[in-house]
Amino acid sequence: MPVDLGIRILRRAGVAESAYDRYSVVAGPVVALFVAHGRGAVTGAGPVDGYAGPEDFEERHLLRTGRAALPAGRPLPGVVGALRTGRDRNLRYDYGSLPESRSRVLEAVRGIPRGQLRPVDWLGPEAGMPDATAAELLEAVRSGPAPVLIPVHRLGDEDGRPVDCGLPVALTERLRAYEGIDEERLGRFAAAGTHYLGSGTTRIFCYPTCAHARRITDRHRVPFGSAAAARHAGYRPCLSCRPVAA
């Protein structure tokens, strides 16, 4: 039986494609996902092993979006590449009925580069919500329609440890390892009370996983416990990772 039989039947019945979503199973390098899409945008996604089966995904998708999801043979263009590379900037997401503030938080999460981490508090200023609490920001993150594609695993506490972002901790750790995030190195920094790294040559400070921070040599690396301490020492925040005041 063709995977897209249901879609063919609806087409023959004259039902517009805009009336339903399609979904497929996409195998990624770390985890396989159910990925639903409609009208050129991702409408829902989640790890296959987080559902009892395809019917469970379909039911939960219907409850969340109010739209039926039917099996399709091909995923939305760009999804396979996004899973392989960890870069989803060419994808569009349909956030449905989510409040605009939560959509902004999720878009901020999308801006975290592959192989880097940001503390939850970083999301507030990035989303134009500087007064939002960590609990409010995490609630927005967990409400997102497509964890993994939207890289919630790149969020952590101030020491870089995984937070409750809607994914199992074990999966978060596997995704981070695939992206080359060195948890042992972060653990050593955390044990020493280091949350930011400064460059003695540029006088700029970054988050430890920032691409610029990783290029600082041992000789020129200056550890800081807070952004305030770095500023007090005459260092400027990195324009790439944009560390928040702490």
JSON list of C-alpha atoms in Angstrom, two decimals:
[
{"chain": "A", "resi": 1, "resn": "MET", "atom": "CA", "xyz": [0.00, 0.00, 0.00]},
{"chain": "A", "resi": 2, "resn": "PRO", "atom": "CA", "xyz": [1.49, 3.40, -0.96]},
{"chain": "A", "resi": 3, "resn": "VAL", "atom": "CA", "xyz": [2.59, 5.53, 1.99]},
{"chain": "A", "resi": 4, "resn": "ASP", "atom": "CA", "xyz": [0.68, 8.51, 0.64]},
{"chain": "A", "resi": 5, "resn": "LEU", "atom": "CA", "xyz": [-2.55, 6.62, -0.14]},
{"chain": "A", "resi": 6, "resn": "GLY", "atom": "CA", "xyz": [-4.59, 8.85, 2.17]},
{"chain": "A", "resi": 7, "resn": "ILE", "atom": "CA", "xyz": [-3.31, 11.96, 0.40]},
{"chain": "A", "resi": 8, "resn": "ARG", "atom": "CA", "xyz": [-4.19, 10.50, -3.01]},
{"chain": "A", "resi": 9, "resn": "ILE", "atom": "CA", "xyz": [-7.73, 9.75, -1.85]},
{"chain": "A", "resi": 10, "resn": "LEU", "atom": "CA", "xyz": [-8.20, 13.30, -0.55]},
{"chain": "A", "resi": 11, "resn": "ARG", "atom": "CA", "xyz": [-6.90, 14.75, -3.80]},
{"chain": "A", "resi": 12, "resn": "ARG", "atom": "CA", "xyz": [-9.35, 12.68, -5.82]},
{"chain": "A", "resi": 13, "resn": "ALA", "atom": "CA", "xyz": [-12.13, 13.81, -3.50]},
{"chain": "A", "resi": 14, "resn": "GLY", "atom": "CA", "xyz": [-11.21, 17.41, -4.22]},
{"chain": "A", "resi": 15, "resn": "VAL", "atom": "CA", "xyz": [-9.95, 18.23, -0.72]},
{"chain": "A", "resi": 16, "resn": "ALA", "atom": "CA", "xyz": [-7.45, 21.09, -0.86]},
{"chain": "A", "resi": 17, "resn": "GLU", "atom": "CA", "xyz": [-3.93, 20.30, 0.34]},
{"chain": "A", "resi": 18, "resn": "SER", "atom": "CA", "xyz": [-4.11, 23.33, 2.64]},
{"chain": "A", "resi": 19, "resn": "ALA", "atom": "CA", "xyz": [-6.71, 21.46, 4.71]},
{"chain": "A", "resi": 20, "resn": "TYR", "atom": "CA", "xyz": [-4.26, 18.91, 6.15]},
{"chain": "A", "resi": 21, "resn": "ASP", "atom": "CA", "xyz": [-0.60, 18.36, 6.97]},
{"chain": "A", "resi": 22, "resn": "ARG", "atom": "CA", "xyz": [1.75, 15.64, 5.79]},
{"chain": "A", "resi": 23, "resn": "TYR", "atom": "CA", "xyz": [4.38, 13.86, 7.80]},
{"chain": "A", "resi": 24, "resn": "SER", "atom": "CA", "xyz": [7.25, 11.47, 7.28]},
{"chain": "A", "resi": 25, "resn": "VAL", "atom": "CA", "xyz": [9.92, 9.73, 9.31]},
{"chain": "A", "resi": 26, "resn": "VAL", "atom": "CA", "xyz": [13.30, 11.38, 8.79]},
{"chain": "A", "resi": 27, "resn": "ALA", "atom": "CA", "xyz": [16.41, 9.53, 9.93]},
{"chain": "A", "resi": 28, "resn": "GLY", "atom": "CA", "xyz": [18.98, 11.86, 11.42]},
{"chain": "A", "resi": 29, "resn": "PRO", "atom": "CA", "xyz": [22.55, 11.10, 12.50]},
{"chain": "A", "resi": 30, "resn": "VAL", "atom": "CA", "xyz": [21.50, 10.99, 16.17]},
{"chain": "A", "resi": 31, "resn": "VAL", "atom": "CA", "xyz": [17.76, 10.36, 16.24]},
{"chain": "A", "resi": 32, "resn": "ALA", "atom": "CA", "xyz": [14.89, 9.68, 13.85]},
{"chain": "A", "resi": 33, "resn": "LEU", "atom": "CA", "xyz": [12.06, 12.21, 13.84]},
{"chain": "A", "resi": 34, "resn": "PHE", "atom": "CA", "xyz": [8.45, 12.37, 12.84]},
{"chain": "A", "resi": 35, "resn": "VAL", "atom": "CA", "xyz": [8.27, 15.65, 10.90]},
{"chain": "A", "resi": 36, "resn": "ALA", "atom": "CA", "xyz": [4.96, 17.16, 9.81]},
{"chain": "A", "resi": 37, "resn": "HIS", "atom": "CA", "xyz": [4.62, 20.01, 7.37]},
{"chain": "A", "resi": 38, "resn": "GLY", "atom": "CA", "xyz": [1.96, 22.03, 5.63]},
{"chain": "A", "resi": 39, "resn": "ARG", "atom": "CA", "xyz": [1.92, 25.07, 3.38]},
{"chain": "A", "resi": 40, "resn": "GLY", "atom": "CA", "xyz": [5.71, 24.99, 3.07]},
{"chain": "A", "resi": 41, "resn": "ALA", "atom": "CA", "xyz": [6.44, 25.10, 6.80]},
{"chain": "A", "resi": 42, "resn": "VAL", "atom": "CA", "xyz": [7.25, 22.60, 9.55]},
{"chain": "A", "resi": 43, "resn": "THR", "atom": "CA", "xyz": [4.14, 22.24, 11.70]},
{"chain": "A", "resi": 44, "resn": "GLY", "atom": "CA", "xyz": [5.38, 19.63, 14.16]},
{"chain": "A", "resi": 45, "resn": "ALA", "atom": "CA", "xyz": [8.23, 17.24, 14.87]},
{"chain": "A", "resi": 46, "resn": "GLY", "atom": "CA", "xyz": [9.51, 14.96, 17.57]},
{"chain": "A", "resi": 47, "resn": "PRO", "atom": "CA", "xyz": [11.74, 11.95, 18.19]},
{"chain": "A", "resi": 48, "resn": "VAL", "atom": "CA", "xyz": [10.15, 8.74, 16.92]},
{"chain": "A", "resi": 49, "resn": "ASP", "atom": "CA", "xyz": [10.92, 6.93, 20.16]},
{"chain": "A", "resi": 50, "resn": "GLY", "atom": "CA", "xyz": [8.94, 9.57, 22.04]},
{"chain": "A", "resi": 51, "resn": "TYR", "atom": "CA", "xyz": [5.69, 8.25, 20.55]},
{"chain": "A", "resi": 52, "resn": "ALA", "atom": "CA", "xyz": [3.89, 4.92, 20.77]},
{"chain": "A", "resi": 53, "resn": "GLY", "atom": "CA", "xyz": [3.78, 4.84, 16.97]},
{"chain": "A", "resi": 54, "resn": "PRO", "atom": "CA", "xyz": [2.60, 6.81, 13.93]},
{"chain": "A", "resi": 55, "resn": "GLU", "atom": "CA", "xyz": [-0.99, 6.90, 15.15]},
{"chain": "A", "resi": 56, "resn": "ASP", "atom": "CA", "xyz": [0.13, 8.43, 18.44]},
{"chain": "A", "resi": 57, "resn": "PHE", "atom": "CA", "xyz": [2.01, 11.16, 16.56]},
{"chain": "A", "resi": 58, "resn": "GLU", "atom": "CA", "xyz": [-1.03, 11.81, 14.37]},
{"chain": "A", "resi": 59, "resn": "GLU", "atom": "CA", "xyz": [-3.34, 12.09, 17.39]},
{"chain": "A", "resi": 60, "resn": "ARG", "atom": "CA", "xyz": [-1.05, 14.43, 19.31]},
{"chain": "A", "resi": 61, "resn": "HIS", "atom": "CA", "xyz": [-0.49, 16.56, 16.22]},
{"chain": "A", "resi": 62, "resn": "LEU", "atom": "CA", "xyz": [-4.25, 16.88, 15.75]},
{"chain": "A", "resi": 63, "resn": "LEU", "atom": "CA", "xyz": [-4.74, 17.85, 19.39]},
{"chain": "A", "resi": 64, "resn": "ARG", "atom": "CA", "xyz": [-1.99, 20.48, 19.23]},
{"chain": "A", "resi": 65, "resn": "THR", "atom": "CA", "xyz": [-2.72, 22.01, 15.83]},
{"chain": "A", "resi": 66, "resn": "GLY", "atom": "CA", "xyz": [-6.31, 21.07, 15.01]},
{"chain": "A", "resi": 67, "resn": "ARG", "atom": "CA", "xyz": [-5.05, 19.69, 11.69]},
{"chain": "A", "resi": 68, "resn": "ALA", "atom": "CA", "xyz": [-4.87, 16.08, 10.54]},
{"chain": "A", "resi": 69, "resn": "ALA", "atom": "CA", "xyz": [-1.43, 14.75, 9.61]},
{"chain": "A", "resi": 70, "resn": "LEU", "atom": "CA", "xyz": [-1.26, 12.11, 6.88]},
{"chain": "A", "resi": 71, "resn": "PRO", "atom": "CA", "xyz": [1.74, 9.93, 5.98]},
{"chain": "A", "resi": 72, "resn": "ALA", "atom": "CA", "xyz": [3.76, 11.18, 3.02]},
{"chain": "A", "resi": 73, "resn": "GLY", "atom": "CA", "xyz": [6.62, 9.64, 1.11]},
{"chain": "A", "resi": 74, "resn": "ARG", "atom": "CA", "xyz": [8.92, 12.65, 1.13]},
{"chain": "A", "resi": 75, "resn": "PRO", "atom": "CA", "xyz": [9.82, 15.13, 3.86]},
{"chain": "A", "resi": 76, "resn": "LEU", "atom": "CA", "xyz": [9.69, 18.88, 3.44]},
{"chain": "A", "resi": 77, "resn": "PRO", "atom": "CA", "xyz": [12.74, 20.04, 1.44]},
{"chain": "A", "resi": 78, "resn": "GLY", "atom": "CA", "xyz": [15.51, 21.16, 3.76]},
{"chain": "A", "resi": 79, "resn": "VAL", "atom": "CA", "xyz": [14.62, 18.92, 6.71]},
{"chain": "A", "resi": 80, "resn": "VAL", "atom": "CA", "xyz": [17.16, 16.19, 5.93]},
{"chain": "A", "resi": 81, "resn": "GLY", "atom": "CA", "xyz": [19.94, 18.73, 5.53]},
{"chain": "A", "resi": 82, "resn": "ALA", "atom": "CA", "xyz": [18.95, 20.52, 8.72]},
{"chain": "A", "resi": 83, "resn": "LEU", "atom": "CA", "xyz": [19.17, 17.29, 10.71]},
{"chain": "A", "resi": 84, "resn": "ARG", "atom": "CA", "xyz": [22.51, 16.38, 9.18]},
{"chain": "A", "resi": 85, "resn": "THR", "atom": "CA", "xyz": [24.17, 19.77, 9.59]},
{"chain": "A", "resi": 86, "resn": "GLY", "atom": "CA", "xyz": [22.38, 21.13, 12.65]},
{"chain": "A", "resi": 87, "resn": "ARG", "atom": "CA", "xyz": [21.51, 24.29, 10.72]},
{"chain": "A", "resi": 88, "resn": "ASP", "atom": "CA", "xyz": [17.84, 24.97, 10.07]},
{"chain": "A", "resi": 89, "resn": "ARG", "atom": "CA", "xyz": [17.91, 28.56, 8.83]},
{"chain": "A", "resi": 90, "resn": "ASN", "atom": "CA", "xyz": [16.33, 27.61, 5.49]},
{"chain": "A", "resi": 91, "resn": "LEU", "atom": "CA", "xyz": [13.29, 26.07, 7.17]},
{"chain": "A", "resi": 92, "resn": "ARG", "atom": "CA", "xyz": [10.09, 27.86, 8.06]},
{"chain": "A", "resi": 93, "resn": "TYR", "atom": "CA", "xyz": [8.03, 26.96, 11.11]},
{"chain": "A", "resi": 94, "resn": "ASP", "atom": "CA", "xyz": [4.32, 27.36, 11.62]},
{"chain": "A", "resi": 95, "resn": "TYR", "atom": "CA", "xyz": [3.91, 28.21, 15.30]},
{"chain": "A", "resi": 96, "resn": "GLY", "atom": "CA", "xyz": [0.14, 28.03, 15.04]},
{"chain": "A", "resi": 97, "resn": "SER", "atom": "CA", "xyz": [-1.66, 29.58, 17.99]},
{"chain": "A", "resi": 98, "resn": "LEU", "atom": "CA", "xyz": [1.44, 30.16, 20.10]},
{"chain": "A", "resi": 99, "resn": "PRO", "atom": "CA", "xyz": [1.64, 33.69, 21.53]},
{"chain": "A", "resi": 100, "resn": "GLU", "atom": "CA", "xyz": [3.94, 35.96, 19.57]},
{"chain": "A", "resi": 101, "resn": "SER", "atom": "CA", "xyz": [6.26, 36.25, 22.58]},
{"chain": "A", "resi": 102, "resn": "ARG", "atom": "CA", "xyz": [6.84, 32.49, 22.60]},
{"chain": "A", "resi": 103, "resn": "SER", "atom": "CA", "xyz": [7.51, 32.50, 18.88]},
{"chain": "A", "resi": 104, "resn": "ARG", "atom": "CA", "xyz": [10.22, 35.11, 19.46]},
{"chain": "A", "resi": 105, "resn": "VAL", "atom": "CA", "xyz": [11.82, 32.91, 22.11]},
{"chain": "A", "resi": 106, "resn": "LEU", "atom": "CA", "xyz": [11.86, 29.94, 19.74]},
{"chain": "A", "resi": 107, "resn": "GLU", "atom": "CA", "xyz": [13.38, 32.07, 16.99]},
{"chain": "A", "resi": 108, "resn": "ALA", "atom": "CA", "xyz": [16.09, 33.10, 19.46]},
{"chain": "A", "resi": 109, "resn": "VAL", "atom": "CA", "xyz": [16.83, 29.42, 20.12]},
{"chain": "A", "resi": 110, "resn": "ARG", "atom": "CA", "xyz": [17.19, 28.89, 16.39]},
{"chain": "A", "resi": 111, "resn": "GLY", "atom": "CA", "xyz": [19.91, 31.54, 16.41]},
{"chain": "A", "resi": 112, "resn": "ILE", "atom": "CA", "xyz": [22.24, 29.51, 18.64]},
{"chain": "A", "resi": 113, "resn": "PRO", "atom": "CA", "xyz": [24.99, 28.20, 16.34]},
{"chain": "A", "resi": 114, "resn": "ARG", "atom": "CA", "xyz": [25.78, 24.52, 15.99]},
{"chain": "A", "resi": 115, "resn": "GLY", "atom": "CA", "xyz": [28.26, 23.32, 18.60]},
{"chain": "A", "resi": 116, "resn": "GLN", "atom": "CA", "xyz": [27.58, 26.20, 20.99]},
{"chain": "A", "resi": 117, "resn": "LEU", "atom": "CA", "xyz": [25.55, 26.60, 24.18]},
{"chain": "A", "resi": 118, "resn": "ARG", "atom": "CA", "xyz": [23.70, 29.51, 25.71]},
{"chain": "A", "resi": 119, "resn": "PRO", "atom": "CA", "xyz": [22.23, 29.89, 29.20]},
{"chain": "A", "resi": 120, "resn": "VAL", "atom": "CA", "xyz": [18.46, 30.18, 29.41]},
{"chain": "A", "resi": 121, "resn": "ASP", "atom": "CA", "xyz": [18.67, 33.80, 30.60]},
{"chain": "A", "resi": 122, "resn": "TRP", "atom": "CA", "xyz": [20.33, 34.71, 27.29]},
{"chain": "A", "resi": 123, "resn": "LEU", "atom": "CA", "xyz": [17.01, 34.14, 25.52]},
{"chain": "A", "resi": 124, "resn": "GLY", "atom": "CA", "xyz": [15.25, 37.05, 27.24]},
{"chain": "A", "resi": 125, "resn": "PRO", "atom": "CA", "xyz": [17.22, 39.93, 25.69]},
{"chain": "A", "resi": 126, "resn": "GLU", "atom": "CA", "xyz": [17.51, 38.07, 22.38]},
{"chain": "A", "resi": 127, "resn": "ALA", "atom": "CA", "xyz": [13.72, 37.72, 22.18]},
{"chain": "A", "resi": 128, "resn": "GLY", "atom": "CA", "xyz": [13.08, 41.30, 23.27]},
{"chain": "A", "resi": 129, "resn": "MET", "atom": "CA", "xyz": [11.91, 40.11, 26.70]},
{"chain": "A", "resi": 130, "resn": "PRO", "atom": "CA", "xyz": [14.67, 41.24, 29.10]},
{"chain": "A", "resi": 131, "resn": "ASP", "atom": "CA", "xyz": [12.40, 40.96, 32.15]},
{"chain": "A", "resi": 132, "resn": "ALA", "atom": "CA", "xyz": [11.23, 37.39, 31.46]},
{"chain": "A", "resi": 133, "resn": "THR", "atom": "CA", "xyz": [12.12, 34.82, 34.11]},
{"chain": "A", "resi": 134, "resn": "ALA", "atom": "CA", "xyz": [13.99, 31.62, 33.36]},
{"chain": "A", "resi": 135, "resn": "ALA", "atom": "CA", "xyz": [10.80, 29.67, 34.12]},
{"chain": "A", "resi": 136, "resn": "GLU", "atom": "CA", "xyz": [8.82, 31.71, 31.59]},
{"chain": "A", "resi": 137, "resn": "LEU", "atom": "CA", "xyz": [11.51, 31.28, 28.95]},
{"chain": "A", "resi": 138, "resn": "LEU", "atom": "CA", "xyz": [11.72, 27.52, 29.48]},
{"chain": "A", "resi": 139, "resn": "GLU", "atom": "CA", "xyz": [7.94, 27.24, 29.27]},
{"chain": "A", "resi": 140, "resn": "ALA", "atom": "CA", "xyz": [8.11, 28.97, 25.90]},
{"chain": "A", "resi": 141, "resn": "VAL", "atom": "CA", "xyz": [10.88, 26.62, 24.76]},
{"chain": "A", "resi": 142, "resn": "ARG", "atom": "CA", "xyz": [8.92, 23.53, 25.77]},
{"chain": "A", "resi": 143, "resn": "SER", "atom": "CA", "xyz": [5.86, 24.77, 23.88]},
{"chain": "A", "resi": 144, "resn": "GLY", "atom": "CA", "xyz": [7.73, 24.67, 20.57]},
{"chain": "A", "resi": 145, "resn": "PRO", "atom": "CA", "xyz": [6.45, 22.41, 17.81]},
{"chain": "A", "resi": 146, "resn": "ALA", "atom": "CA", "xyz": [9.73, 20.87, 16.68]},
{"chain": "A", "resi": 147, "resn": "PRO", "atom": "CA", "xyz": [12.41, 20.06, 19.28]},
{"chain": "A", "resi": 148, "resn": "VAL", "atom": "CA", "xyz": [15.72, 18.84, 17.81]},
{"chain": "A", "resi": 149, "resn": "LEU", "atom": "CA", "xyz": [15.08, 20.73, 14.56]},
{"chain": "A", "resi": 150, "resn": "ILE", "atom": "CA", "xyz": [14.75, 23.80, 16.77]},
{"chain": "A", "resi": 151, "resn": "PRO", "atom": "CA", "xyz": [17.97, 23.19, 18.74]},
{"chain": "A", "resi": 152, "resn": "VAL", "atom": "CA", "xyz": [16.69, 23.32, 22.31]},
{"chain": "A", "resi": 153, "resn": "HIS", "atom": "CA", "xyz": [19.57, 21.00, 23.29]},
{"chain": "A", "resi": 154, "resn": "ARG", "atom": "CA", "xyz": [21.89, 24.01, 22.96]},
{"chain": "A", "resi": 155, "resn": "LEU", "atom": "CA", "xyz": [20.38, 25.58, 26.07]},
{"chain": "A", "resi": 156, "resn": "GLY", "atom": "CA", "xyz": [21.86, 25.03, 29.51]},
{"chain": "A", "resi": 157, "resn": "ASP", "atom": "CA", "xyz": [22.25, 26.49, 32.96]},
{"chain": "A", "resi": 158, "resn": "GLU", "atom": "CA", "xyz": [25.07, 28.92, 33.68]},
{"chain": "A", "resi": 159, "resn": "ASP", "atom": "CA", "xyz": [27.49, 25.98, 33.85]},
{"chain": "A", "resi": 160, "resn": "GLY", "atom": "CA", "xyz": [26.28, 24.53, 30.56]},
{"chain": "A", "resi": 161, "resn": "ARG", "atom": "CA", "xyz": [24.43, 21.59, 32.10]},
{"chain": "A", "resi": 162, "resn": "PRO", "atom": "CA", "xyz": [21.23, 20.46, 30.30]},
{"chain": "A", "resi": 163, "resn": "VAL", "atom": "CA", "xyz": [17.96, 22.05, 31.40]},
{"chain": "A", "resi": 164, "resn": "ASP", "atom": "CA", "xyz": [14.37, 20.84, 31.08]},
{"chain": "A", "resi": 165, "resn": "CYS", "atom": "CA", "xyz": [13.89, 21.87, 27.46]},
{"chain": "A", "resi": 166, "resn": "GLY", "atom": "CA", "xyz": [11.42, 19.17, 26.48]},
{"chain": "A", "resi": 167, "resn": "LEU", "atom": "CA", "xyz": [13.94, 16.50, 25.48]},
{"chain": "A", "resi": 168, "resn": "PRO", "atom": "CA", "xyz": [15.30, 13.62, 27.58]},
{"chain": "A", "resi": 169, "resn": "VAL", "atom": "CA", "xyz": [18.68, 14.49, 29.09]},
{"chain": "A", "resi": 170, "resn": "ALA", "atom": "CA", "xyz": [20.29, 11.45, 27.45]},
{"chain": "A", "resi": 171, "resn": "LEU", "atom": "CA", "xyz": [19.18, 12.63, 24.00]},
{"chain": "A", "resi": 172, "resn": "THR", "atom": "CA", "xyz": [20.34, 16.16, 24.74]},
{"chain": "A", "resi": 173, "resn": "GLU", "atom": "CA", "xyz": [23.78, 14.81, 25.63]},
{"chain": "A", "resi": 174, "resn": "ARG", "atom": "CA", "xyz": [23.94, 12.72, 22.45]},
{"chain": "A", "resi": 175, "resn": "LEU", "atom": "CA", "xyz": [22.99, 15.69, 20.28]},
{"chain": "A", "resi": 176, "resn": "ARG", "atom": "CA", "xyz": [25.61, 17.84, 21.98]},
{"chain": "A", "resi": 177, "resn": "ALA", "atom": "CA", "xyz": [28.28, 15.18, 21.54]},
{"chain": "A", "resi": 178, "resn": "TYR", "atom": "CA", "xyz": [27.45, 14.91, 17.83]},
{"chain": "A", "resi": 179, "resn": "GLU", "atom": "CA", "xyz": [27.96, 18.67, 17.51]},
{"chain": "A", "resi": 180, "resn": "GLY", "atom": "CA", "xyz": [31.36, 18.44, 19.19]},
{"chain": "A", "resi": 181, "resn": "ILE", "atom": "CA", "xyz": [30.47, 20.16, 22.47]},
{"chain": "A", "resi": 182, "resn": "ASP", "atom": "CA", "xyz": [33.11, 19.16, 25.03]},
{"chain": "A", "resi": 183, "resn": "GLU", "atom": "CA", "xyz": [31.17, 18.52, 28.24]},
{"chain": "A", "resi": 184, "resn": "GLU", "atom": "CA", "xyz": [34.32, 17.61, 30.18]},
{"chain": "A", "resi": 185, "resn": "ARG", "atom": "CA", "xyz": [35.92, 20.93, 29.30]},
{"chain": "A", "resi": 186, "resn": "LEU", "atom": "CA", "xyz": [32.78, 22.76, 30.38]},
{"chain": "A", "resi": 187, "resn": "GLY", "atom": "CA", "xyz": [32.78, 20.78, 33.61]},
{"chain": "A", "resi": 188, "resn": "ARG", "atom": "CA", "xyz": [36.32, 21.89, 34.38]},
{"chain": "A", "resi": 189, "resn": "PHE", "atom": "CA", "xyz": [35.39, 25.52, 33.77]},
{"chain": "A", "resi": 190, "resn": "ALA", "atom": "CA", "xyz": [32.30, 25.17, 35.95]},
{"chain": "A", "resi": 191, "resn": "ALA", "atom": "CA", "xyz": [34.29, 23.59, 38.78]},
{"chain": "A", "resi": 192, "resn": "ALA", "atom": "CA", "xyz": [36.63, 26.58, 38.67]},
{"chain": "A", "resi": 193, "resn": "GLY", "atom": "CA", "xyz": [33.71, 29.03, 38.69]},
{"chain": "A", "resi": 194, "resn": "THR", "atom": "CA", "xyz": [34.42, 30.14, 35.11]},
{"chain": "A", "resi": 195, "resn": "HIS", "atom": "CA", "xyz": [31.39, 31.15, 33.07]},
{"chain": "A", "resi": 196, "resn": "TYR", "atom": "CA", "xyz": [33.07, 33.45, 30.56]},
{"chain": "A", "resi": 197, "resn": "LEU", "atom": "CA", "xyz": [36.41, 33.50, 28.77]},
{"chain": "A", "resi": 198, "resn": "GLY", "atom": "CA", "xyz": [38.27, 36.64, 27.85]},
{"chain": "A", "resi": 199, "resn": "SER", "atom": "CA", "xyz": [41.04, 37.15, 25.34]},
{"chain": "A", "resi": 200, "resn": "GLY", "atom": "CA", "xyz": [44.02, 39.04, 26.70]},
{"chain": "A", "resi": 201, "resn": "THR", "atom": "CA", "xyz": [44.81, 40.27, 23.19]},
{"chain": "A", "resi": 202, "resn": "THR", "atom": "CA", "xyz": [41.41, 41.50, 21.99]},
{"chain": "A", "resi": 203, "resn": "ARG", "atom": "CA", "xyz": [40.02, 42.36, 25.45]},
{"chain": "A", "resi": 204, "resn": "ILE", "atom": "CA", "xyz": [36.75, 40.68, 24.46]},
{"chain": "A", "resi": 205, "resn": "PHE", "atom": "CA", "xyz": [34.90, 38.09, 26.57]},
{"chain": "A", "resi": 206, "resn": "CYS", "atom": "CA", "xyz": [32.66, 35.27, 25.36]},
{"chain": "A", "resi": 207, "resn": "TYR", "atom": "CA", "xyz": [30.72, 32.24, 26.45]},
{"chain": "A", "resi": 208, "resn": "PRO", "atom": "CA", "xyz": [33.10, 29.24, 26.67]},
{"chain": "A", "resi": 209, "resn": "THR", "atom": "CA", "xyz": [31.57, 27.46, 23.65]},
{"chain": "A", "resi": 210, "resn": "CYS", "atom": "CA", "xyz": [31.64, 30.52, 21.40]},
{"chain": "A", "resi": 211, "resn": "ALA", "atom": "CA", "xyz": [33.71, 29.92, 18.26]},
{"chain": "A", "resi": 212, "resn": "HIS", "atom": "CA", "xyz": [35.89, 32.91, 19.17]},
{"chain": "A", "resi": 213, "resn": "ALA", "atom": "CA", "xyz": [36.47, 31.64, 22.72]},
{"chain": "A", "resi": 214, "resn": "ARG", "atom": "CA", "xyz": [37.65, 28.28, 21.42]},
{"chain": "A", "resi": 215, "resn": "ARG", "atom": "CA", "xyz": [40.37, 30.04, 19.44]},
{"chain": "A", "resi": 216, "resn": "ILE", "atom": "CA", "xyz": [41.87, 31.78, 22.48]},
{"chain": "A", "resi": 217, "resn": "THR", "atom": "CA", "xyz": [45.23, 30.23, 23.33]},
{"chain": "A", "resi": 218, "resn": "ASP", "atom": "CA", "xyz": [46.00, 29.10, 26.87]},
{"chain": "A", "resi": 219, "resn": "ARG", "atom": "CA", "xyz": [48.49, 31.93, 27.22]},
{"chain": "A", "resi": 220, "resn": "HIS", "atom": "CA", "xyz": [45.93, 34.62, 26.45]},
{"chain": "A", "resi": 221, "resn": "ARG", "atom": "CA", "xyz": [42.82, 33.04, 28.03]},
{"chain": "A", "resi": 222, "resn": "VAL", "atom": "CA", "xyz": [41.41, 35.00, 30.98]},
{"chain": "A", "resi": 223, "resn": "PRO", "atom": "CA", "xyz": [38.63, 33.33, 33.02]},
{"chain": "A", "resi": 224, "resn": "PHE", "atom": "CA", "xyz": [35.75, 35.28, 34.52]},
{"chain": "A", "resi": 225, "resn": "GLY", "atom": "CA", "xyz": [32.99, 34.21, 36.87]},
{"chain": "A", "resi": 226, "resn": "SER", "atom": "CA", "xyz": [30.56, 36.87, 35.68]},
{"chain": "A", "resi": 227, "resn": "ALA", "atom": "CA", "xyz": [30.04, 39.35, 32.89]},
{"chain": "A", "resi": 228, "resn": "ALA", "atom": "CA", "xyz": [30.22, 42.13, 35.47]},
{"chain": "A", "resi": 229, "resn": "ALA", "atom": "CA", "xyz": [33.71, 41.00, 36.49]},
{"chain": "A", "resi": 230, "resn": "ALA", "atom": "CA", "xyz": [34.80, 40.95, 32.85]},
{"chain": "A", "resi": 231, "resn": "ARG", "atom": "CA", "xyz": [33.47, 44.45, 32.25]},
{"chain": "A", "resi": 232, "resn": "HIS", "atom": "CA", "xyz": [35.10, 45.70, 35.44]},
{"chain": "A", "resi": 233, "resn": "ALA", "atom": "CA", "xyz": [38.42, 44.37, 34.12]},
{"chain": "A", "resi": 234, "resn": "GLY", "atom": "CA", "xyz": [37.96, 46.40, 30.93]},
{"chain": "A", "resi": 235, "resn": "TYR", "atom": "CA", "xyz": [36.70, 43.64, 28.63]},
{"chain": "A", "resi": 236, "resn": "ARG", "atom": "CA", "xyz": [33.95, 44.11, 26.04]},
{"chain": "A", "resi": 237, "resn": "PRO", "atom": "CA", "xyz": [31.23, 41.52, 25.31]},
{"chain": "A", "resi": 238, "resn": "CYS", "atom": "CA", "xyz": [31.60, 39.47, 22.14]},
{"chain": "A", "resi": 239, "resn": "LEU", "atom": "CA", "xyz": [29.36, 40.69, 19.33]},
{"chain": "A", "resi": 240, "resn": "SER", "atom": "CA", "xyz": [28.91, 37.11, 18.12]},
{"chain": "A", "resi": 241, "resn": "CYS", "atom": "CA", "xyz": [27.73, 35.22, 21.22]},
{"chain": "A", "resi": 242, "resn": "ARG", "atom": "CA", "xyz": [26.43, 38.38, 22.95]},
{"chain": "A", "resi": 243, "resn": "PRO", "atom": "CA", "xyz": [26.90, 37.39, 26.60]},
{"chain": "A", "resi": 244, "resn": "VAL", "atom": "CA", "xyz": [24.25, 38.84, 28.89]},
{"chain": "A", "resi": 245, "resn": "ALA", "atom": "CA", "xyz": [25.06, 40.86, 31.99]},
{"chain": "A", "resi": 246, "resn": "ALA", "atom": "CA", "xyz": [25.45, 38.67, 35.05]}
]
